CSV table of C-alpha atoms in Angstrom, one decimal:
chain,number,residue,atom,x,y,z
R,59,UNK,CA,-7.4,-35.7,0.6
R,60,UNK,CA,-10.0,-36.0,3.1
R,61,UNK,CA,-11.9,-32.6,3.2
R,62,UNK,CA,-12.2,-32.6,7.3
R,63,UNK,CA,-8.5,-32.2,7.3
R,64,UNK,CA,-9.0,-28.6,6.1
R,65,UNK,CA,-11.3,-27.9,9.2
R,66,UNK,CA,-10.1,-29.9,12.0
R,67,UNK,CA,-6.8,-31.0,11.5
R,68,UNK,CA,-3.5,-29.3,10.5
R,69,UNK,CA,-2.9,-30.2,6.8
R,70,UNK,CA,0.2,-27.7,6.9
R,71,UNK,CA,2.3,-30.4,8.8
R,72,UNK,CA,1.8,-32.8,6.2
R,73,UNK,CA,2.6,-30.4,3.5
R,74,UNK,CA,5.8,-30.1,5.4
R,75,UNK,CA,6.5,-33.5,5.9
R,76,UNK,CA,6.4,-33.9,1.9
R,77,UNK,CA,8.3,-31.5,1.1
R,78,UNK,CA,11.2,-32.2,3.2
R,79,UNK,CA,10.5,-36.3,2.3
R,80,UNK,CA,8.7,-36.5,-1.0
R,81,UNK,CA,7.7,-33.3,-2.8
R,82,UNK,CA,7.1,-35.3,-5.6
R,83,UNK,CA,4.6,-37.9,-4.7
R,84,UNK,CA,2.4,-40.1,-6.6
R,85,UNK,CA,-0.8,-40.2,-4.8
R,86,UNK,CA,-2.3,-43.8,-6.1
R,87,UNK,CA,-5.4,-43.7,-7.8
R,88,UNK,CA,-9.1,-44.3,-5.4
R,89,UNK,CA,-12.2,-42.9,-5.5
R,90,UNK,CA,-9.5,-39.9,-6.9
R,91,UNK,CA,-7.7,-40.3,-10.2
R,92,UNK,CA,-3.9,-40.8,-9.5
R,93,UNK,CA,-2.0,-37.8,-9.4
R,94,UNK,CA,1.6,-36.4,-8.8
R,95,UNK,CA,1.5,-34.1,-5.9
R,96,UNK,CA,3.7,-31.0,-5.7
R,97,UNK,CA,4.9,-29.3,-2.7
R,98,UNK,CA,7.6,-27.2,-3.2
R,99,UNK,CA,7.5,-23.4,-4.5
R,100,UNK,CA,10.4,-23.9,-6.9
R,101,UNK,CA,8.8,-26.6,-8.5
R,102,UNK,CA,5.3,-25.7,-8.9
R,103,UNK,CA,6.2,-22.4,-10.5
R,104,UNK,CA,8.2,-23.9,-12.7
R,105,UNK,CA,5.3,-26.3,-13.8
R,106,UNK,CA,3.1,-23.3,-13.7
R,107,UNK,CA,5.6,-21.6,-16.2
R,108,UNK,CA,5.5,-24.2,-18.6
R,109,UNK,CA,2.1,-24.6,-20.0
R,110,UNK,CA,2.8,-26.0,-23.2
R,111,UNK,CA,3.6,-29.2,-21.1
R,112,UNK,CA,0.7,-28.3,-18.2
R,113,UNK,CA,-2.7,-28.2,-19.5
R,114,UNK,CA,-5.9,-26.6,-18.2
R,115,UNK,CA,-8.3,-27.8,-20.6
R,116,UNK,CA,-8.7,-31.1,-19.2
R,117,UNK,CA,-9.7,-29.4,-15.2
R,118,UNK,CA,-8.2,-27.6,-12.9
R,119,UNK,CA,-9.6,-29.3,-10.2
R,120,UNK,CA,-9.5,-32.7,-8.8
R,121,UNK,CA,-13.1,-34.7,-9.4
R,122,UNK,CA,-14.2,-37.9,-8.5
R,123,UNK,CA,-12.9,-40.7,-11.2
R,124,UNK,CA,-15.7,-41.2,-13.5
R,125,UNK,CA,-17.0,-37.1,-12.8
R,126,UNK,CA,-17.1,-37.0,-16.6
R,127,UNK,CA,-15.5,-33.3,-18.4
R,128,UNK,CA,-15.9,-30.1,-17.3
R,129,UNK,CA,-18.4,-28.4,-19.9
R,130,UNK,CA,-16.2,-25.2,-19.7
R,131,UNK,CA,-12.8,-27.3,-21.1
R,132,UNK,CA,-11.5,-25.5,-23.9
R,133,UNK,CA,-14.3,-22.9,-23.4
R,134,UNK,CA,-13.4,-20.8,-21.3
R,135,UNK,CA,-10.8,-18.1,-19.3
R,136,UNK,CA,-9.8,-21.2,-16.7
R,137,UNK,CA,-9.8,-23.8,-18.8
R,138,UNK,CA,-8.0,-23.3,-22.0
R,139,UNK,CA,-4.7,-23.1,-23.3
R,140,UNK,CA,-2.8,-21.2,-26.1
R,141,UNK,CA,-3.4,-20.1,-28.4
R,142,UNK,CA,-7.6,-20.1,-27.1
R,143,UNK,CA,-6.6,-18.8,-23.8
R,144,UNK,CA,-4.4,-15.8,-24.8
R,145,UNK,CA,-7.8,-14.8,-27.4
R,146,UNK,CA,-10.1,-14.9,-24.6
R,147,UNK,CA,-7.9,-13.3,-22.4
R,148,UNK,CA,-7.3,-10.0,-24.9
R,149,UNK,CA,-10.6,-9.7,-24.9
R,150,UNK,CA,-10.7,-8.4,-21.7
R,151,UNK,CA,-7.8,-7.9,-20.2
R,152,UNK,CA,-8.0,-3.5,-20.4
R,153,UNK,CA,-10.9,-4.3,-18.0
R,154,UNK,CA,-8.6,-5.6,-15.2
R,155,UNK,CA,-5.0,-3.0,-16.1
R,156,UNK,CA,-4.1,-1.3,-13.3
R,157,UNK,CA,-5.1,1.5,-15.2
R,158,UNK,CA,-9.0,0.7,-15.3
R,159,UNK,CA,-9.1,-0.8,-11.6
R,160,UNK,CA,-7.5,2.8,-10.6
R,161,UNK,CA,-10.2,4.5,-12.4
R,162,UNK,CA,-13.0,2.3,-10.8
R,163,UNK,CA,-11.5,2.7,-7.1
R,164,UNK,CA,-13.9,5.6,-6.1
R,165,UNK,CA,-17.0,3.6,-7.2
R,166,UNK,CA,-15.2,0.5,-5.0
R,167,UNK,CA,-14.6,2.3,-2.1
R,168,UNK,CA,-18.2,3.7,-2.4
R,169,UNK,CA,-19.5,0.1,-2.8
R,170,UNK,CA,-17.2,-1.1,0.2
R,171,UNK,CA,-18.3,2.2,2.4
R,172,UNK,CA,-22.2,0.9,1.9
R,173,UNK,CA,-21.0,-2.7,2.7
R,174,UNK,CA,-19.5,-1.5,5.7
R,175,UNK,CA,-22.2,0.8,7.0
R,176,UNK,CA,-25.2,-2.1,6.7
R,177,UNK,CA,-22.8,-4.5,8.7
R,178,UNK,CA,-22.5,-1.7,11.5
R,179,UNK,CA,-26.2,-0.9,11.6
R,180,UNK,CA,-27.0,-4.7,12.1
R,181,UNK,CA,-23.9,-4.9,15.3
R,182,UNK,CA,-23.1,-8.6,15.0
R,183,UNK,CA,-23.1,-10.0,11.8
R,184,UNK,CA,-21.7,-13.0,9.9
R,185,UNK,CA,-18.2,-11.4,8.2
R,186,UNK,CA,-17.9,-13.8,5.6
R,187,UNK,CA,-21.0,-13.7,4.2
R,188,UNK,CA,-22.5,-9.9,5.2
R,189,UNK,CA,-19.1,-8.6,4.4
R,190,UNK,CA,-16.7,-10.4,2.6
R,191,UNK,CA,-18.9,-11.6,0.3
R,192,UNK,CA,-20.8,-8.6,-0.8
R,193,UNK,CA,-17.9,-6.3,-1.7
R,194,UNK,CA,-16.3,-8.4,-4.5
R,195,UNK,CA,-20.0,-9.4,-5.4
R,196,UNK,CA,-21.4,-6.2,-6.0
R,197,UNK,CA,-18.0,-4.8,-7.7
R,198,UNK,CA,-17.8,-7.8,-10.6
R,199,UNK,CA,-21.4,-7.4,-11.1
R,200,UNK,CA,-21.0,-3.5,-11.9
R,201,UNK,CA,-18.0,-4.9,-14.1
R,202,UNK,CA,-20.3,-7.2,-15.9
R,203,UNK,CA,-23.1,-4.5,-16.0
R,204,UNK,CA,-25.4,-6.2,-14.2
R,205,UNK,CA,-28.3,-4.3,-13.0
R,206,UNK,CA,-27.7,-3.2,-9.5
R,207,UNK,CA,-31.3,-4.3,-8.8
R,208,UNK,CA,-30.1,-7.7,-9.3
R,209,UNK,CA,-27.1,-7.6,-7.4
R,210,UNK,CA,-29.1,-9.3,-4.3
R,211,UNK,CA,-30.7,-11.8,-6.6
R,212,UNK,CA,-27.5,-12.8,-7.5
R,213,UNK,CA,-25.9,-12.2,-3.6
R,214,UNK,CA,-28.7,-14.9,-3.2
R,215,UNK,CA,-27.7,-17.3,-5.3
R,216,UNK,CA,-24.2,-17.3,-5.1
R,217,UNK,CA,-24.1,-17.7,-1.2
R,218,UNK,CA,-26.0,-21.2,-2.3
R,219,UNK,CA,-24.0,-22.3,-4.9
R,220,UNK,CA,-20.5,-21.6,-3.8
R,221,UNK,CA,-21.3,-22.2,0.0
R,222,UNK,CA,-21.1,-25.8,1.7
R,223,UNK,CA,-24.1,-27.8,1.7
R,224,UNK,CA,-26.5,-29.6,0.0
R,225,UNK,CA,-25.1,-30.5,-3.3
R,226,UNK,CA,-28.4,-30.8,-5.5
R,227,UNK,CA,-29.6,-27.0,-3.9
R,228,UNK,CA,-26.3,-25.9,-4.9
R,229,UNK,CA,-26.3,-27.2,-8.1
R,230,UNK,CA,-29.9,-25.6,-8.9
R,231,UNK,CA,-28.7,-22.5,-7.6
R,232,UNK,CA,-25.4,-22.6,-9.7
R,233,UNK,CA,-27.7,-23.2,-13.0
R,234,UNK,CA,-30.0,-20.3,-12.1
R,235,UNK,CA,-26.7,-18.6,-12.4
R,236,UNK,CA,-26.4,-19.9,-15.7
R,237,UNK,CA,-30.0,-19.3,-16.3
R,238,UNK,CA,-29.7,-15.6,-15.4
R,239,UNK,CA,-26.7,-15.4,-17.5
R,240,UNK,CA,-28.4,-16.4,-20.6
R,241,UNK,CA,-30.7,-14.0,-20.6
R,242,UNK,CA,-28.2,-10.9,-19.8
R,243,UNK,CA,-26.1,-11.8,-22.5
R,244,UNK,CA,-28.7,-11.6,-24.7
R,245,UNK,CA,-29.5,-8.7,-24.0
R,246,UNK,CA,-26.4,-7.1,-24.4
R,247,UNK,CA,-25.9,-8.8,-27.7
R,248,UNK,CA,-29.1,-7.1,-29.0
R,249,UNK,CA,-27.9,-3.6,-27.2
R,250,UNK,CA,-24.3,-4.2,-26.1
R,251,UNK,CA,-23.2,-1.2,-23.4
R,252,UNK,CA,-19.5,-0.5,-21.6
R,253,UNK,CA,-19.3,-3.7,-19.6
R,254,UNK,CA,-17.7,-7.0,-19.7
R,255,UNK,CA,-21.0,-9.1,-20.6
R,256,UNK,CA,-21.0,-7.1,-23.4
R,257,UNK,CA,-17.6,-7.6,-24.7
R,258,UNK,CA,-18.2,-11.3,-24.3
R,259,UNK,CA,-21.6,-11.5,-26.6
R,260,UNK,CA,-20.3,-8.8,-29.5
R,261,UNK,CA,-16.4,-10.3,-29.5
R,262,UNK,CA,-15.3,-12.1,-32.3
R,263,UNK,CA,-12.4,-14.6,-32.1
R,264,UNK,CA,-11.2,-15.4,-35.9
R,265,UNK,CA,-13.8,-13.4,-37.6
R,266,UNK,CA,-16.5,-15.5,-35.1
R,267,UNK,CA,-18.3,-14.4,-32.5
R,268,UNK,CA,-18.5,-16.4,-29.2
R,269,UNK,CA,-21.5,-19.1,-29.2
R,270,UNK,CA,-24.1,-17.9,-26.8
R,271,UNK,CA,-23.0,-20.8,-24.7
R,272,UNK,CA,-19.7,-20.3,-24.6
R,273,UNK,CA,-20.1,-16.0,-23.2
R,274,UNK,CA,-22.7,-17.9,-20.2
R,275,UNK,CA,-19.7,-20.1,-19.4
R,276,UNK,CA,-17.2,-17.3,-19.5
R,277,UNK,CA,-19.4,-15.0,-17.5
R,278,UNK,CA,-20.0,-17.7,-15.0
R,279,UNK,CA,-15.8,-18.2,-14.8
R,280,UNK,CA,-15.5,-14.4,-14.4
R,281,UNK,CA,-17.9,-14.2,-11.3
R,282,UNK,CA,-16.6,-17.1,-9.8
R,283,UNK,CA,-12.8,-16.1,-10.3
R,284,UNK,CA,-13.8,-12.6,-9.4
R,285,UNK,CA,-16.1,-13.6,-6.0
R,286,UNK,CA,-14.6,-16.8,-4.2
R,287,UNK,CA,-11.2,-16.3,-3.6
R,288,UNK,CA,-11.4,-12.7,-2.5
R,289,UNK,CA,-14.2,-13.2,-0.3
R,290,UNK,CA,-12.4,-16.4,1.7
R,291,UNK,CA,-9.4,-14.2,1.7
R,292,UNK,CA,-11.1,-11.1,2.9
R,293,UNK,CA,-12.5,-12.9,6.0
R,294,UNK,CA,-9.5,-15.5,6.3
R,295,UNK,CA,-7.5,-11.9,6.7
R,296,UNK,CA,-9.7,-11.0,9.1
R,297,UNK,CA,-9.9,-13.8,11.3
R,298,UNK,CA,-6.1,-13.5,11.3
R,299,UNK,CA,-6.3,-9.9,12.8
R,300,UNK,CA,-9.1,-11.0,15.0
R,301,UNK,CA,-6.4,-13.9,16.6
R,302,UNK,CA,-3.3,-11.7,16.2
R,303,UNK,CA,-4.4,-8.1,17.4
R,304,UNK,CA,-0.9,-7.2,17.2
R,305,UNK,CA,-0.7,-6.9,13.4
R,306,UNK,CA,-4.0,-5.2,13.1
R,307,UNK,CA,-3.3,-2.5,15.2
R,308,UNK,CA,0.3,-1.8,12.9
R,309,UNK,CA,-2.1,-1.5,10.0
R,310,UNK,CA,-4.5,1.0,11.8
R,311,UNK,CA,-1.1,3.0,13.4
R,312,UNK,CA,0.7,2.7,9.8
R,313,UNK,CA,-1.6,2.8,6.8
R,314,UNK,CA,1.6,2.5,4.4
R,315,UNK,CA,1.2,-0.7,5.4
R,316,UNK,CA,-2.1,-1.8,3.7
R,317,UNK,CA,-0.1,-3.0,0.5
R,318,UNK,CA,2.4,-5.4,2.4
R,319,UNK,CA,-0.4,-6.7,4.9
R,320,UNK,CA,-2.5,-7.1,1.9
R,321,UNK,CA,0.2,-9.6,0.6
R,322,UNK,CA,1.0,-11.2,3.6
R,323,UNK,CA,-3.1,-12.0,3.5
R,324,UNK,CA,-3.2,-13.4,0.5
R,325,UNK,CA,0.3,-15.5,1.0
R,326,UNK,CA,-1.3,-16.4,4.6
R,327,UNK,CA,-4.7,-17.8,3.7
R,328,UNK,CA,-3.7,-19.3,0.1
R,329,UNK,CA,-7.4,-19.7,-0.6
R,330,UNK,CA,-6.9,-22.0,-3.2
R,331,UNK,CA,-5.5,-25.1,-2.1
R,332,UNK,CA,-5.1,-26.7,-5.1
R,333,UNK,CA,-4.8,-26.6,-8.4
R,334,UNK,CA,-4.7,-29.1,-11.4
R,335,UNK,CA,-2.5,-29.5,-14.5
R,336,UNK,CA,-2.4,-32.8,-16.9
R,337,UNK,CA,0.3,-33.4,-18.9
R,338,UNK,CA,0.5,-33.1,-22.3
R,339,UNK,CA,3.8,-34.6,-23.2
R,340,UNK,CA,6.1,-35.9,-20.8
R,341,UNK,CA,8.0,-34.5,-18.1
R,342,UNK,CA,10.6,-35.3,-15.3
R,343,UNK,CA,10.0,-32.8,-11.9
R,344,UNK,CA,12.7,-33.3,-9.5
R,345,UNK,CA,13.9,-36.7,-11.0
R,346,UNK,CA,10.1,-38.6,-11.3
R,347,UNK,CA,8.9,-38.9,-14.6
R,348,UNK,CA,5.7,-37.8,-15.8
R,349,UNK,CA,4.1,-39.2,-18.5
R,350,UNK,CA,1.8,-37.8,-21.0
R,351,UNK,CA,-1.9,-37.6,-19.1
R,352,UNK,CA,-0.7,-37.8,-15.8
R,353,UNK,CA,-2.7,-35.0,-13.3
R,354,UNK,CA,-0.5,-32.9,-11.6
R,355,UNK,CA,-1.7,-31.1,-8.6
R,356,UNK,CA,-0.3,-27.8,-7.1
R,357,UNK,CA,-0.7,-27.6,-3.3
R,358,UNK,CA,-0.6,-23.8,-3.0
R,359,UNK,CA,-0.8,-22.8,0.3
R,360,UNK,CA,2.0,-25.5,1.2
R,361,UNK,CA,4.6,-23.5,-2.0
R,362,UNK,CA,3.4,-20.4,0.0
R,363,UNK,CA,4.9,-22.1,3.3
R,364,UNK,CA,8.0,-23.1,1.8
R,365,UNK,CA,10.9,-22.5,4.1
R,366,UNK,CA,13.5,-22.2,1.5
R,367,UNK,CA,11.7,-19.2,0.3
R,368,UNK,CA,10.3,-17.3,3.1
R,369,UNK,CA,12.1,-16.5,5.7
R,370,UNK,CA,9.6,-17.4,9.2
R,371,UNK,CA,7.2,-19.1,6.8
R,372,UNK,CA,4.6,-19.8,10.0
R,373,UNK,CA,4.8,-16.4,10.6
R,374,UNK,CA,2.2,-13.7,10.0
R,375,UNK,CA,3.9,-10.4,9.1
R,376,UNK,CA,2.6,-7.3,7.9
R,377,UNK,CA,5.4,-5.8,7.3
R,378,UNK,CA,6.8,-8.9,5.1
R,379,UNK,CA,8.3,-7.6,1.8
R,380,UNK,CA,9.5,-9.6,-0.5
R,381,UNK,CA,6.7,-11.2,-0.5
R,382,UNK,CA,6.6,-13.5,-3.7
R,383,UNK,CA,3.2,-15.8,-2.8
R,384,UNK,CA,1.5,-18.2,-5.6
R,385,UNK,CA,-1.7,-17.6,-4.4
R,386,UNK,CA,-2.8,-15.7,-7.9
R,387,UNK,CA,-0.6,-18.1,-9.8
R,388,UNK,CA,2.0,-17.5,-12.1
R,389,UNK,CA,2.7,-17.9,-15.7
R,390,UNK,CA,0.0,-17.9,-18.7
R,391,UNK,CA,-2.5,-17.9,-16.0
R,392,UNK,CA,-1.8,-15.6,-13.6
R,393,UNK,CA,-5.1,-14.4,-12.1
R,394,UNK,CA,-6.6,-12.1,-14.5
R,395,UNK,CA,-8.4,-10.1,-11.4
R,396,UNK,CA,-5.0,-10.2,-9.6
R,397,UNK,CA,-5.0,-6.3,-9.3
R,398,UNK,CA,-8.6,-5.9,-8.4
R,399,UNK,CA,-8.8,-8.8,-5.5
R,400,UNK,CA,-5.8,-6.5,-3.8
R,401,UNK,CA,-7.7,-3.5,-4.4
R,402,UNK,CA,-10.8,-4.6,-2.9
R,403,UNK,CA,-9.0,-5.7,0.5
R,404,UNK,CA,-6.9,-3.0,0.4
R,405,UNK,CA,-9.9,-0.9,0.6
R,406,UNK,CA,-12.3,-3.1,3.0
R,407,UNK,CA,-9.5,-3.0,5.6
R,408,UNK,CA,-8.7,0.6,5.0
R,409,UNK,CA,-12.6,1.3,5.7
R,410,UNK,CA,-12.5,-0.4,8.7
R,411,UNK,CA,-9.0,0.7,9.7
R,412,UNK,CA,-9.8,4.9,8.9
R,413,UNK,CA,-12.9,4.9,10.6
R,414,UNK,CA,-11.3,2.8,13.6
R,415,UNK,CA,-14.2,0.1,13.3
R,416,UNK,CA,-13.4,-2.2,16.5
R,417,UNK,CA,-14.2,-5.9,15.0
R,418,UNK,CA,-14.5,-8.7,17.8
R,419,UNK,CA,-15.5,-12.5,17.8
R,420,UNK,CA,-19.0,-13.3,18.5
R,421,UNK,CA,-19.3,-17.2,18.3
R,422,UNK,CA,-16.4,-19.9,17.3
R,423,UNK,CA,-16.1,-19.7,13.5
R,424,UNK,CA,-16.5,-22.5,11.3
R,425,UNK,CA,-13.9,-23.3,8.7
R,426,UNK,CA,-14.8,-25.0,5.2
R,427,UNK,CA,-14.6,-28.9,4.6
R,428,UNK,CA,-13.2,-28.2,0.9
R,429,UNK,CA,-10.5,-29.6,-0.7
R,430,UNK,CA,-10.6,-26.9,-3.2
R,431,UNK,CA,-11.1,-24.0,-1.2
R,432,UNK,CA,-10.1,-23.3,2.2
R,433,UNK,CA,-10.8,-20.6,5.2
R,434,UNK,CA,-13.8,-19.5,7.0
R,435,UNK,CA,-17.0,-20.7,6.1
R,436,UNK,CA,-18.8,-18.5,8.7
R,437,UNK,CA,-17.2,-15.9,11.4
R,438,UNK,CA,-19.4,-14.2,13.7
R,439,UNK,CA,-18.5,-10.9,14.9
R,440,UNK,CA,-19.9,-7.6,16.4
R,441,UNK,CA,-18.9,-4.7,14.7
R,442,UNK,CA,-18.8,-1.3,16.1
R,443,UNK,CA,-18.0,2.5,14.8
R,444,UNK,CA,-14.9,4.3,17.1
């Protein structure tokens, strides 16, 4: 539990250690609520199956005892259940069908070419934040038919809310967020277009529309869930390239591959390292009772190590296949963006991999003191055309 782990230490050999000795442990209650902890792939995706039992109204995330609810509970995408969850959900769900993604690809790869190009004119640049976090950025804000003269605006504040930091600046920038969302879907009430925000403030659930404050909250999940992950991924990818040149360069020699490496990213950086359940009713996991209102945390990237699943789990491989990772979930809430966040890396490393873009370390990079999120908080590298 203590964040510094995630950046200095090596939180995969205690993961390991649990889930040979005690994959279901009671963690006892601190400055932290008490919680179960859950190791082991089989058993969190069972738990992630049964959501009648496992809630997400009450959080998804671990917060301080006494953090008070999360305004969002029972409001929105993340943090509902059936039958709220499945309503919301319908409501956009054509938007993120493979079929739709396919028919945006040439306006992505067009958004990831420009990304691409401003990072090579600059020569050394920061790839998390100059790379990884534009291209998923600028893509969910076209979604959500947001200006693209405000894309930067909101480039802006999302690198201060979502980053590491000073809380209070990142809270102020997060309700700016919240601020700018008000006003967009407004807008798009009074003259809805073809875009998600507008879905949000004209849909009607029941015969009733959305409250105003419940389409902010939803458009604030839908750029979180459809920014953070992909951009830790993207660059937690690419720092595994960067120390194992070997599977890069079978990406750039086979391009077939793209689709396996791209799954063998997401399994390998498990950007989410945890997520919450609480009981509803209870439960028994692997003989230990759960009672109604216990939390139940899923330790992701530890189910995606899991050596009775993967064969060489603590082995990159591009060429992995199957390749059955939790790192989207599973279940009711299976990432709704699931298709798009592998189309978006598919297509940054295919830029970079067509046009033979040599990538190499320029500075030591920093890795995130997060609990919640883990990868590169910053990785320097120069960047140059073939």
């Amino acid at each position: 539990m203590d964040p510094a782990l995630y950046s200095h230490g090596d939180p995969f050999a205690q993961w390991r250690w649990l889930r040979a000795n005690d994959p279901v442990h009671w963690h006892q209650p601190g400055e932290l609520p008490g919680f179960w902890s859950l190791t082991r792939y089989d058993d969190i995706r069972t738990a992630y199956r049964d959501a009648e039992t496992f809630s997400s109204a009450q959080g998804i995330l671990l917060r301080p005892a006494g953090h008070g609810a999360d305004p969002g509970g029972g409001r929105t995408l993340a943090l509902t259940d059936a039958p709220r969850h499945r309503q919301l959900r319908g409501l956009v769900d054509g938007w993120f069908a493979v079929r739709s993604v396919r028919a945006l690809e040439a306006e992505m790869k067009d958004i990831t070419r420009g990304v691409v190009d401003r990072a090579l004119e600059s020569g050394s640049c920061d790839f998390v934040a100059d790379v990884a976090a534009r291209v998923p950025l600028y893509v969910i804000c076209k979604m959500m038919g947001v200006p693209e003269s405000d894309w930067e605006y909101l480039y802006e504040l999302t690198s201060q809310a979502f980053a590491a930091g000073d809380p209070a600046a990142r809270r102020f920038a997060h309700l700016d967020i919240l601020g700018y969302f008000e006003t967009l879907q407004a807008d798009k009430a009074e003259d809805p277009g073809d875009d998600l925000v507008s879905i949000l403030a004209t849909a009607e659930i029941d015969g009733e529309r959305l409250s105003p404050d419940d389409v902010i909250l939803n458009c604030d999940n839908l750029l979180v869930g459809g920014t953070e992950n992909t951009r830790i991924a993207a660059a937690g990818g690419m720092l595994t390239f960067l120390e194992r040149p070997d599977q890069w360069q079978a990406v750039r020699d086979e391009p077939g591959l793209l689709p396996s490496a791209v799954e063998e990213v997401l399994r390998w950086t498990s950007t989410a390292t945890h997520i919450m359940r609480t009981a509803v009713r209870p439960a028994e996991i692997r003989g230990q009772r759960v009672e109604e209102g216990d939390k139940v945390v899923f330790w992701l990237p530890s189910a995606n190590r899991d050596e009775s699943v993967f064969d060489d789990p603590d082995v990159f491989d591009v060429r992995r296949t199957p390749n059955r990772h939790l790192s989207l979930g599973f279940g009711e809430h299976f990432c709704l963006g699931s298709m798009l966040a592998k189309v978006e890396l598919r297509l940054l490393y295919g830029e970079l991999s067509e046009r033979g873009v040599d990538v190499e370390p320029d500075g030591e990079p920093k890795l995130l003191d997060s609990i919640v999120v883990n990868g590169p908080e910053t990785l320097p590298v120069r960047m140059k055309a073939a």
